[in-house]
Coordinates of C-alpha atoms in Angstrom, one line a residue:
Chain A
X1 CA -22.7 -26.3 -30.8
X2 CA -23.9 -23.0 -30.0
X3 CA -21.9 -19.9 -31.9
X4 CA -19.5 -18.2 -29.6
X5 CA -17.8 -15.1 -31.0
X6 CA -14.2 -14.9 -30.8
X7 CA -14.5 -11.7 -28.9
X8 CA -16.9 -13.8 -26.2
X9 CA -14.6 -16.8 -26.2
X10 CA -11.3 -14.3 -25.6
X11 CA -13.2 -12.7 -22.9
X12 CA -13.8 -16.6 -21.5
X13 CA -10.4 -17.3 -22.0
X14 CA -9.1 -15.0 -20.2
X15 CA -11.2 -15.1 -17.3
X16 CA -9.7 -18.9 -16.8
X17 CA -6.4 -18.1 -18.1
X18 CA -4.1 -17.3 -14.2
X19 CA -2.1 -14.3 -14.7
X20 CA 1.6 -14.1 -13.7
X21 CA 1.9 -13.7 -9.8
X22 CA 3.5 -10.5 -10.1
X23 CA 3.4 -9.7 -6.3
X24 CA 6.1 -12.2 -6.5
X25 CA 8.2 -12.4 -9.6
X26 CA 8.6 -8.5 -9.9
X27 CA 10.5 -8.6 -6.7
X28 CA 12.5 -11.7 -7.1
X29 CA 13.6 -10.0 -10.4
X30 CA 14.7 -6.8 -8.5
X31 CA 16.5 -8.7 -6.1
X32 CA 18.5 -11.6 -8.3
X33 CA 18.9 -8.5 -10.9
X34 CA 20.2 -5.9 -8.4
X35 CA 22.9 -9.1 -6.6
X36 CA 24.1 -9.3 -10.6
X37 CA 24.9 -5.7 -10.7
X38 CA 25.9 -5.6 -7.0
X39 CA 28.3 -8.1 -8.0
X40 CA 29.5 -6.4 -11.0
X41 CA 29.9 -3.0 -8.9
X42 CA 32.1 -5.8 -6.2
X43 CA 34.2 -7.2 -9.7
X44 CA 34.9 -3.2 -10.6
X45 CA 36.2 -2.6 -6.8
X46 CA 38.3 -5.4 -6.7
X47 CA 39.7 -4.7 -10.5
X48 CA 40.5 -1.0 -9.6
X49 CA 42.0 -2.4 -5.8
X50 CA 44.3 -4.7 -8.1
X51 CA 45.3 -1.4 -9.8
X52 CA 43.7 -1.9 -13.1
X53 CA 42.4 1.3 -14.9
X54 CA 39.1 2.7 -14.5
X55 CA 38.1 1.5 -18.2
X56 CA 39.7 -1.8 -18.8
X57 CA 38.6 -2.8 -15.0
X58 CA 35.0 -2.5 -16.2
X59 CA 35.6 -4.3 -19.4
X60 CA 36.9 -7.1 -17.2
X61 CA 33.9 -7.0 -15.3
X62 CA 31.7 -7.2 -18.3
X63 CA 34.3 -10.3 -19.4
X64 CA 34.1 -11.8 -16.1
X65 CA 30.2 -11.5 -15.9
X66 CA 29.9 -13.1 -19.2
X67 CA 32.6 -16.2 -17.9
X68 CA 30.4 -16.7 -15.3
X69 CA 27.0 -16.6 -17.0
X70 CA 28.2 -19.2 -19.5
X71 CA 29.8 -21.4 -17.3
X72 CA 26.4 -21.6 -15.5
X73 CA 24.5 -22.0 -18.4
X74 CA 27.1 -25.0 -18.9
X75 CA 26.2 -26.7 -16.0
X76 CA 22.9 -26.3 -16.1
X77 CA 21.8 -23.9 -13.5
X78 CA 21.1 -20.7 -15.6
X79 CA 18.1 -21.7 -16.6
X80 CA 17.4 -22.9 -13.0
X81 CA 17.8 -19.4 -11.7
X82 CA 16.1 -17.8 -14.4
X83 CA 13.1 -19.6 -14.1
X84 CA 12.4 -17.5 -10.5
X85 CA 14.4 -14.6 -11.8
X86 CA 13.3 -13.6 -14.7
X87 CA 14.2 -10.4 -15.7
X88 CA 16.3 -10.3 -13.1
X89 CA 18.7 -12.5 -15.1
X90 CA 18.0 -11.5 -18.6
X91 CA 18.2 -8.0 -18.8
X92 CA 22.0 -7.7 -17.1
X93 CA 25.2 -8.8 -19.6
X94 CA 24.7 -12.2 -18.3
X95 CA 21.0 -12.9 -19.8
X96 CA 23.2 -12.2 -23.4
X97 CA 25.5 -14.3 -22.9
X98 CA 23.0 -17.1 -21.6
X99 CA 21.3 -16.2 -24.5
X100 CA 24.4 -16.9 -27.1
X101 CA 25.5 -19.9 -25.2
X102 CA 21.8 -21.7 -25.1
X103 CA 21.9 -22.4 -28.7
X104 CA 25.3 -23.3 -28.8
X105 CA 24.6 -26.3 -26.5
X106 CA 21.5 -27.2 -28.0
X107 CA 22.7 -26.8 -31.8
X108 CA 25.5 -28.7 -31.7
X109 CA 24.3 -32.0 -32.9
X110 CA 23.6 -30.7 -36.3
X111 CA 27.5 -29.9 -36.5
X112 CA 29.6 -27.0 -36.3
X113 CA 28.6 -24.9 -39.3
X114 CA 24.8 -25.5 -39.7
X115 CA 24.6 -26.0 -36.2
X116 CA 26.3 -24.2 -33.8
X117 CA 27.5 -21.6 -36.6
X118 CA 23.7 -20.8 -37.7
X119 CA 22.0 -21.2 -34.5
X120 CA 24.2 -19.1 -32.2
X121 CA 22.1 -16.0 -33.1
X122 CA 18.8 -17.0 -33.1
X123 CA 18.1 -15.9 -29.7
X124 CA 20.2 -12.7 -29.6
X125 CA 20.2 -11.9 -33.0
X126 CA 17.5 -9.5 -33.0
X127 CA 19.1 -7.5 -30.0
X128 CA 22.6 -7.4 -32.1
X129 CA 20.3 -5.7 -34.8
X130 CA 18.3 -3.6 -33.3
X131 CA 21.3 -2.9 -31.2
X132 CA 23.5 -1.9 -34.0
X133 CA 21.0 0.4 -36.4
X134 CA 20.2 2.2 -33.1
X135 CA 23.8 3.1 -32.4
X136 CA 24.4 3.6 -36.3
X137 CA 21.1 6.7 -35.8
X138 CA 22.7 7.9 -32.4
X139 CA 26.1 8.7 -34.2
X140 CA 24.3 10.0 -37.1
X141 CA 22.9 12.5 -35.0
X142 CA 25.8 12.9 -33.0
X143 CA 27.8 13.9 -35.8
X144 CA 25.3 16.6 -37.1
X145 CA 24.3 17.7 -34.0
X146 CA 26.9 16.6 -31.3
Chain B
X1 CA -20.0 -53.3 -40.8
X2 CA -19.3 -49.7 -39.5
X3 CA -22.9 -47.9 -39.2
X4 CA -22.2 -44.0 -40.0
X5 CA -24.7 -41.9 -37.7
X6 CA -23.5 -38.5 -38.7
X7 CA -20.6 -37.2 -41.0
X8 CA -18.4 -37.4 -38.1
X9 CA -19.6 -39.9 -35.6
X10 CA -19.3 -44.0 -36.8
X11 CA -20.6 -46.9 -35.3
X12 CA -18.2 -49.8 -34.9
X13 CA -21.1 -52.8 -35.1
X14 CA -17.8 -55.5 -34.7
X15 CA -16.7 -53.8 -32.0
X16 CA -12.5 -54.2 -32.6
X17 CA -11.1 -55.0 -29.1
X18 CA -7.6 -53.2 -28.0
X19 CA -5.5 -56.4 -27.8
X20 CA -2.9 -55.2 -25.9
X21 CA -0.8 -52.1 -24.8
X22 CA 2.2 -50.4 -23.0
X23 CA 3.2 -46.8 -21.9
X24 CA 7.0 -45.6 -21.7
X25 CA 8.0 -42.5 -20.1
X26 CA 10.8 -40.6 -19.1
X27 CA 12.1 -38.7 -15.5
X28 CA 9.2 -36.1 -15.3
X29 CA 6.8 -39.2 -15.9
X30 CA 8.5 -41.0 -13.6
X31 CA 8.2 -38.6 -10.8
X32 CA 4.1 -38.4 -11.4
X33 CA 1.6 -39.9 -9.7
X34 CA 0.6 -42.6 -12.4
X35 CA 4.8 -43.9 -12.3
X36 CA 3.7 -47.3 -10.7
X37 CA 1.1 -47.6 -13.7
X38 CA 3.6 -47.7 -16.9
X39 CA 5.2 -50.7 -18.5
X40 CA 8.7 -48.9 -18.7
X41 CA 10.1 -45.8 -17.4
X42 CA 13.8 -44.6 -18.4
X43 CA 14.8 -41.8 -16.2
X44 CA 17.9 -41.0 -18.3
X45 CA 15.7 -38.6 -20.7
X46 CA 18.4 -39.6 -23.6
X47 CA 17.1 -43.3 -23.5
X48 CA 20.8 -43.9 -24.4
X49 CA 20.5 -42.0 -27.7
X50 CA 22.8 -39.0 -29.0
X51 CA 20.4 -36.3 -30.0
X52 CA 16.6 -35.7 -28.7
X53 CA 15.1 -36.7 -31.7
X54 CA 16.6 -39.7 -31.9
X55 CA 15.9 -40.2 -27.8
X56 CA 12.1 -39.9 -29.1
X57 CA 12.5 -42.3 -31.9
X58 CA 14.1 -44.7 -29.3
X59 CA 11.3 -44.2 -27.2
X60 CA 8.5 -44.9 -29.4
X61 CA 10.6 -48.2 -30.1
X62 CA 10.2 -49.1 -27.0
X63 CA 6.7 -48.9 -26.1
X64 CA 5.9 -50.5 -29.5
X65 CA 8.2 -53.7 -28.8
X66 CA 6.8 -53.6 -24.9
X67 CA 3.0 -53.7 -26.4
X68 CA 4.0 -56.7 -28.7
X69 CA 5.5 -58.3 -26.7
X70 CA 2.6 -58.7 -23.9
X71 CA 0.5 -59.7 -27.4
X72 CA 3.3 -62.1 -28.0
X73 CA 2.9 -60.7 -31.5
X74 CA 6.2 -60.0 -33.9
X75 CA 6.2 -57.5 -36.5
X76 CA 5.2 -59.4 -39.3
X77 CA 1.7 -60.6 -37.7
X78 CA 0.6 -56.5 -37.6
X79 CA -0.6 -55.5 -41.2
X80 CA -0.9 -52.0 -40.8
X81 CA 0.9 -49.6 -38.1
X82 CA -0.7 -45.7 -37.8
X83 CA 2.0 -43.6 -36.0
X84 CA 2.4 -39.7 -35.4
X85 CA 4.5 -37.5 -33.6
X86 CA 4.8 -33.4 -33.2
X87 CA 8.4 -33.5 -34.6
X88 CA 8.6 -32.2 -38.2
X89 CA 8.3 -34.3 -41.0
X90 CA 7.2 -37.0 -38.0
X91 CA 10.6 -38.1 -37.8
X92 CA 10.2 -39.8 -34.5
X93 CA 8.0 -41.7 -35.7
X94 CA 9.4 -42.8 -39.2
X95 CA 13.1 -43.2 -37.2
X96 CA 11.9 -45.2 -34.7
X97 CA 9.7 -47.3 -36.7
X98 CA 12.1 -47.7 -39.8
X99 CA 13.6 -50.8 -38.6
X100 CA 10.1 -53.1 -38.2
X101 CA 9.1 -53.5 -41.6
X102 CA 5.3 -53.0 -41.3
X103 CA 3.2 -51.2 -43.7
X104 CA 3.6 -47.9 -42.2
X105 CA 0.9 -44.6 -41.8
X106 CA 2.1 -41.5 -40.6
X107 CA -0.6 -39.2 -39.2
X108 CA -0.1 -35.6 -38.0
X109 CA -2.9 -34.7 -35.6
X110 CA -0.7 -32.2 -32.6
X111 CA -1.6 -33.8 -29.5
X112 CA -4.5 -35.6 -30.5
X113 CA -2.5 -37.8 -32.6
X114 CA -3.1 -40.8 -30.1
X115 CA -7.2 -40.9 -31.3
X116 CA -6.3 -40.1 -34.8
X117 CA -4.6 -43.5 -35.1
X118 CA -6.6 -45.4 -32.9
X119 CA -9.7 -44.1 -34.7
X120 CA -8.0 -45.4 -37.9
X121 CA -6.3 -48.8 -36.5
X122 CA -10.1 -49.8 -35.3
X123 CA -11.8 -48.8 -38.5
X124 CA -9.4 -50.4 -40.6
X125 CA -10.4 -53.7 -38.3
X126 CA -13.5 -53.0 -38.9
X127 CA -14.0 -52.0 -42.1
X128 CA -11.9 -56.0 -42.9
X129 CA -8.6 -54.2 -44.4
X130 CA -6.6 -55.4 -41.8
X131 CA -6.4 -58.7 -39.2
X132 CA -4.3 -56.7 -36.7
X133 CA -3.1 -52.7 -36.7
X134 CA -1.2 -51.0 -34.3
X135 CA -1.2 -47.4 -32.9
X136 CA 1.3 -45.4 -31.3
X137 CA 2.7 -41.8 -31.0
X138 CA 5.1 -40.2 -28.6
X139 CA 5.9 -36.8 -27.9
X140 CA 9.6 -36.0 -26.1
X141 CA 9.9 -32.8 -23.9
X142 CA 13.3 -32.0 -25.0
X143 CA 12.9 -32.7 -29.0
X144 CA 9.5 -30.1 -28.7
X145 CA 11.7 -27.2 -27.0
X146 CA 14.0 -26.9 -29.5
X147 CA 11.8 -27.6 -32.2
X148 CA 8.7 -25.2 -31.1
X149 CA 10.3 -22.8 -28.4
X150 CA 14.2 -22.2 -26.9
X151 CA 17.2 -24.1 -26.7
X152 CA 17.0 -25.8 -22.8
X153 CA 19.4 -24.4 -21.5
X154 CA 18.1 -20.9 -22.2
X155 CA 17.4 -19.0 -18.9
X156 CA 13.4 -17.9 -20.0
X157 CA 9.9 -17.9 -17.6
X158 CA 7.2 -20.2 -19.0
X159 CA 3.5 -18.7 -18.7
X160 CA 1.0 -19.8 -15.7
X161 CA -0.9 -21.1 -18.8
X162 CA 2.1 -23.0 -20.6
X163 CA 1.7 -26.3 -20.6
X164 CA 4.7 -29.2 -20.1
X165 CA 5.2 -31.3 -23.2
X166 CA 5.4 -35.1 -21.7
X167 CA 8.0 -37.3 -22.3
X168 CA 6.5 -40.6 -23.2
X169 CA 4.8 -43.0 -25.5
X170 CA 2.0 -45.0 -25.7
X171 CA 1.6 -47.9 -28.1
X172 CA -1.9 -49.8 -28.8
X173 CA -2.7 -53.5 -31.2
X174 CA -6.2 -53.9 -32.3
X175 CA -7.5 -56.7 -33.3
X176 CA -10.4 -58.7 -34.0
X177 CA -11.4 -60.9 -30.5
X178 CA -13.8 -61.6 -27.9
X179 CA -11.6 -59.6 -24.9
X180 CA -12.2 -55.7 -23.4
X181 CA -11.7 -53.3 -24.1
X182 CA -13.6 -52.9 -27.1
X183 CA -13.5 -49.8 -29.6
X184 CA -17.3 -49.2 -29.7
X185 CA -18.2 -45.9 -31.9
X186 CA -15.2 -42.8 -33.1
X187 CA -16.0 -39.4 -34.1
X188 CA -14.1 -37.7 -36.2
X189 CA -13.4 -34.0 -35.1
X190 CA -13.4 -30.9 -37.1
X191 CA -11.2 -28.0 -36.9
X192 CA -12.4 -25.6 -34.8
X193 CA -10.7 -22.1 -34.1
X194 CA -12.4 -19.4 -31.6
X195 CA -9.0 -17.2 -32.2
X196 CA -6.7 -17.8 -29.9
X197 CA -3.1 -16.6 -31.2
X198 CA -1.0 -17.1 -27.7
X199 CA 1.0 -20.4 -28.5
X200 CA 1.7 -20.8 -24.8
X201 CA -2.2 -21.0 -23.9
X202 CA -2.7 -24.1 -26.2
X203 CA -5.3 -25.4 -23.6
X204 CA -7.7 -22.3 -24.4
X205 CA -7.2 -23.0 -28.3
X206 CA -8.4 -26.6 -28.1
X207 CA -11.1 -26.6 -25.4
X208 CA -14.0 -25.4 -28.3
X209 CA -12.9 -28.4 -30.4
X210 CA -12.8 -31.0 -27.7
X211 CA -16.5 -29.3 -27.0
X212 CA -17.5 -29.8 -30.3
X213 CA -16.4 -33.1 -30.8
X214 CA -18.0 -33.9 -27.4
X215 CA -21.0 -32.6 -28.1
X216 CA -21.3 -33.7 -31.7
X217 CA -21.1 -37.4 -30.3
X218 CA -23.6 -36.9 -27.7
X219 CA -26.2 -35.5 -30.2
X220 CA -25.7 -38.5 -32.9
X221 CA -25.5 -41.1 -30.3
X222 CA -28.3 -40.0 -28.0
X223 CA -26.0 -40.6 -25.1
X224 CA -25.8 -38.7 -22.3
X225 CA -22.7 -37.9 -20.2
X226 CA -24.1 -40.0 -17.1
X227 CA -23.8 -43.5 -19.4
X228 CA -20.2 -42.9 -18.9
X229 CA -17.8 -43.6 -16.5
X230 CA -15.0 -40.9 -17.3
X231 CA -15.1 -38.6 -20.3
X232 CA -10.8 -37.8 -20.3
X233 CA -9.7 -34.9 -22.8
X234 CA -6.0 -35.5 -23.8
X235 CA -4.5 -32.5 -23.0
X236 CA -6.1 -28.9 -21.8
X237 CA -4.8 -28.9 -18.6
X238 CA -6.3 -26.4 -15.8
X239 CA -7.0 -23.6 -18.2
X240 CA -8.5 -25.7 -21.3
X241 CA -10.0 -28.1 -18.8
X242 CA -12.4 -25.0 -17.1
X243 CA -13.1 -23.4 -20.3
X244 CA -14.4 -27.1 -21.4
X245 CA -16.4 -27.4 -18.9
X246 CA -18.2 -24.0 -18.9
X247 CA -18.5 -24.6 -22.8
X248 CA -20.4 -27.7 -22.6
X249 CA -22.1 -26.4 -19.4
X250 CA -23.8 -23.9 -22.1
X251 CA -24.6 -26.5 -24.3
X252 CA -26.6 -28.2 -21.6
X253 CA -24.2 -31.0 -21.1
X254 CA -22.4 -30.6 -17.7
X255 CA -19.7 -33.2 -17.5
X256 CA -17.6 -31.8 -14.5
X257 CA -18.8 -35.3 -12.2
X258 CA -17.8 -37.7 -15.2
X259 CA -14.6 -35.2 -16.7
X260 CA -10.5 -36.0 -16.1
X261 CA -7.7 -34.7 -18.1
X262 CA -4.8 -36.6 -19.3
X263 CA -2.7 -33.8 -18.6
X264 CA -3.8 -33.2 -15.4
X265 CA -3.3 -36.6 -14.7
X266 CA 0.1 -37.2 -15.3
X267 CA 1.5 -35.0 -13.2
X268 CA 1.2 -33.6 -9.7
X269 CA 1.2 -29.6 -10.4
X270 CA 1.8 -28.7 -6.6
X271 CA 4.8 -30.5 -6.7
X272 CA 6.4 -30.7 -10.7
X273 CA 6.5 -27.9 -12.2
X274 CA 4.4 -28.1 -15.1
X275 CA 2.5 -25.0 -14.9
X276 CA -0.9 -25.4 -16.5
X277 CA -0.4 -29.3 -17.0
X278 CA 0.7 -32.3 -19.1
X279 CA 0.7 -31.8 -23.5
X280 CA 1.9 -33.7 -26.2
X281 CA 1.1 -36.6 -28.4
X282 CA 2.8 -38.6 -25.8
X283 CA 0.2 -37.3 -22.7
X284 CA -2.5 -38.7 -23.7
X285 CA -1.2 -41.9 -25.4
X286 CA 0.9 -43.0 -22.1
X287 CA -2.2 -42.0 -19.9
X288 CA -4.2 -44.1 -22.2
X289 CA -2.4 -47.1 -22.0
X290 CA -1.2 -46.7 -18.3
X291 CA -4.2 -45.8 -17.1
X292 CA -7.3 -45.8 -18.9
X293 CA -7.0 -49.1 -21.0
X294 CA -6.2 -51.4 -17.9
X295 CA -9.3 -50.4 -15.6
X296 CA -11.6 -50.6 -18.7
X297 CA -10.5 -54.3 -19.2
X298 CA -10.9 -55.2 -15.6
X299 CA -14.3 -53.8 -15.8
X300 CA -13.8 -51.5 -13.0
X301 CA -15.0 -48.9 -15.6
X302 CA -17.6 -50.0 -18.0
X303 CA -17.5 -47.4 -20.6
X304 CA -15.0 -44.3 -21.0
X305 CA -14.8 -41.3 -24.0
X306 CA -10.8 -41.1 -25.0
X307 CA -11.4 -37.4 -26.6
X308 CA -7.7 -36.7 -27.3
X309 CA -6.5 -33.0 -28.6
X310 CA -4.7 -31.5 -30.7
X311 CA -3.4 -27.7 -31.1
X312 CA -2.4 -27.7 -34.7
X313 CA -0.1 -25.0 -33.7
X314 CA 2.8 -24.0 -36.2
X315 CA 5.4 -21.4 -35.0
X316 CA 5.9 -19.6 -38.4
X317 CA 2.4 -19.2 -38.5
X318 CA 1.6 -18.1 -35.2
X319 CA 5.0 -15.4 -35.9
X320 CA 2.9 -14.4 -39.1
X321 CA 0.0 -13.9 -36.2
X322 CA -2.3 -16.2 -37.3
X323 CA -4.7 -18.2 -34.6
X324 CA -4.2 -21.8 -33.8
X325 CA -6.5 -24.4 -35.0
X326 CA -7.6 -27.0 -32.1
X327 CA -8.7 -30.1 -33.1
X328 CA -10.1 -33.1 -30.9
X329 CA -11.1 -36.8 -31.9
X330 CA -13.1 -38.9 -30.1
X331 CA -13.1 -42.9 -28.8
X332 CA -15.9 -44.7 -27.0
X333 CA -13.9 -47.5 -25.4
X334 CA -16.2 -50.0 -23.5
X335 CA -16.0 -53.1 -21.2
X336 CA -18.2 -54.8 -23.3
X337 CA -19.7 -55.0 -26.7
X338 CA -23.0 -53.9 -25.9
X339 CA -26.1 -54.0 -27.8
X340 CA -27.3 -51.7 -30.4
X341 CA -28.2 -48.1 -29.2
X342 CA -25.6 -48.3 -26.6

């Protein structure tokens, strides 16, 4: 065989590699995205009509979101969506709490603890990190400087 | 006796013949265009099991009982059985091969796993070791996700380039007898890496290793890719597939007219959603013995290359950012014995 660099082989790679049709799954993301949120905005109406307050109304539309997002997950038509979606259904609440109850499902046949207790995170553990030292700096500098 | 022409490619002067063999698959496989062409297809993807792993080990069950069963052979006429799988520590194959009591080989090759351990069933025919050996190796869609990507159920978008891991199983006896197909010459492939580090473009990563291999058994045999009927790779799919091609192309070996791909094969990409194609030990083995092994023995093709690969792809080490190794072995499988130089 001749010698082919890896730089000339990436370049040849990538040439026969088909990129993501973005023309298309960067507006089916803004649409199944925004129909989350729209639906979340609905939840928060409906709450306030039913003469919950401002806050807890949107913690129950967080709660309900979440319901909903495992329930699909559940019966199997998260993914489904998510494969047209994509961002569209990861990045609101209910990509989380698809992401928490994926390994739940999957993990359970090695048994509650090593399973289902062990796995749970692996998906959204990072973001729980990340999520938590990046609060811990904002109220650092909130304190000294808020 | 074997007659080595290069440190990779061997001669097989007794020619071991493929005595019989049987492809299983699941739903997916089912749905595909070669569906009417397998022995057994189960299109609940549990095959009755609990748990994914043992679904796989089920599976592999299967195809092996099916292939000894059209032999009419039990478990105690095969000396020596070679058997891989992608799942760690090969456990579909040891699970679902516990059971048979037959001295037992377990062989990790990726995807090329399927001409790993037919290269070593025929040469342990041929080298006398063993009467009768047996091959097999399966791959389970549902086993791989959880092992080597995300739970199922997890709502992520696969690549254009991904590739679908294949439910299925394809099982192979060798023997020693006068009936095609015949096992004619194997080369042995080396590991070859051009730096690839995107685990869900596996096709690109073992494209230069099927090339090699290709090539390195054209230039010790002195054959050219017209002598063949089909050259099938296991497993590039669209993207490995074109970069094969334009790599041999260079090498002055076009093979586009005589070139198919397992993984290509096995499913219909306009309509299943497979993305870049068919992977997994289990591709190439059920197209193999669906497919490839039945028109060789009718004689409706007289001589085919099996060149099955493998991305020897490991998650922790592609999180650490290494490259992934491609491997590719390679089968001549012939209609008839032939005579010496071809």
């Amino acid at each position: 065989m001749k010698k082919l660099t890896k730089n000339e082989y990436s370049t040849l790679a990538d040439k026969a590699s088909p990129p993501t049709k973005s023309y298309r799954t960067i507006p089916t993301a803004f649409l199944v995205g925004g129909l989350i949120c729209t639906l979340g905005q609905g939840l928060l109406n409906l709450y306030q009509y039913l003469g919950l307050p401002e806050k807890t109304a949107s913690a129950a539309v967080s709660v309900s979101l979440i319901f909903l997002s495992v329930l699909a997950t559940g019966l199997n038509v998260y993914d489904n969506l998510a494969k047209y979606a994509g961002a569209g259904t990861l990045v609101p609440i209910t990509g989380f709490a698809n992401a928490v109850a994926s390994p739940a499902l999957e993990f359970k046949s090695e048994g509650l603890i090593l399973g289902i207790g062990a796995k749970l995170f692996t998906i959204s553990g990072p973001v729980i990190v990340y999520g938590i030292a990046a609060s811990c700096v904002y109220g650092l500098l909130y304190y000294l400087f808020g | 006796m074997a007659k080595r022409l290069s440190r990779s490619t061997i001669r097989l002067e007794s020619c071991p013949s493929i005595q019989a063999w049987a492809a299983v698959g699941g739903k997916m496989e089912g749905e595909g265009p070669l569906a009417d062409e397998f022995d057994f297809l189960n299109p609940d993807t549990t095959f009755g099991e609990s748990t994914w792993e043992k679904a796989e080990s089920r599976m592999m069950r299967t195809a092996v009982d099916r292939a000894f069963a059209k032999a009419k052979v039990c478990p105690s006429d095969v000396d020596i059985i070679f058997a891989g799988d992608l799942l760690n520590q090969c456990v579909g194959s040891t699970y679902g091969l516990r059971e048979l009591e037959i001295p037992f080989l377990g062989l990790y090759g990726a995807c090329s796993t399927m001409a790993e351990s037919l290269c070593m069933a025929s040469l342990f025919i041929e080298g006398g070791l063993a009467e009768r050996t047996a091959a097999v190796t399966s791959s389970h869609f549902c086993s791989a996700e959880r092992q080597f990507r995300f739970p199922l159920e997890y709502g992520g978008q696969r690549a254009p380039t991904a590739q679908w891991t294949a439910t299925a199983s394809g099982a192979a006896l060798v023997g020693r007898s006068m009936a095609a197909p015949f096992v004619r010459e194997v080369c042995i492939g080396s590991i070859v890496d051009l730096g690839i580090t995107d685990a869900a473009n596996m096709g690109a990563a073992m494209a230069p290793a099927a090339a090699s291999t290709i090539a390195a058994y054209f230039h010790d045999t002195h054959l050219k890719p017209a002598d063949f009927d089909r050259i099938f790779t296991g497993d590039l799919g669209l993207v490995g597939s074109t970069l094969l091609l334009e790599l041999l192309e260079r090498e002055g070996l076009p093979i586009s007219a005589q070139h198919a791909d397992c993984g290509l094969l096995l499913y219909d990409r306009q309509s299943q959603d497979v993305h870049a194609g068919g992977s997994g030990c289990g591709c190439s083995a059920s197209v193999l013995c669906s497919h490839i092994l039945p028109r060789v023995q009718k004689g409706e093709w007289k001589d085919v290359l099996f060149v099955a690969t493998g991305a020897l792809m490991s998650p922790t080490l592609v999180q650490q950012g290494e490259s992934i190794p491609g491997i590719a072995h390679l089968l001549h499988i012939s209609n008839t014995r032939g005579k010496e130089g071809m």
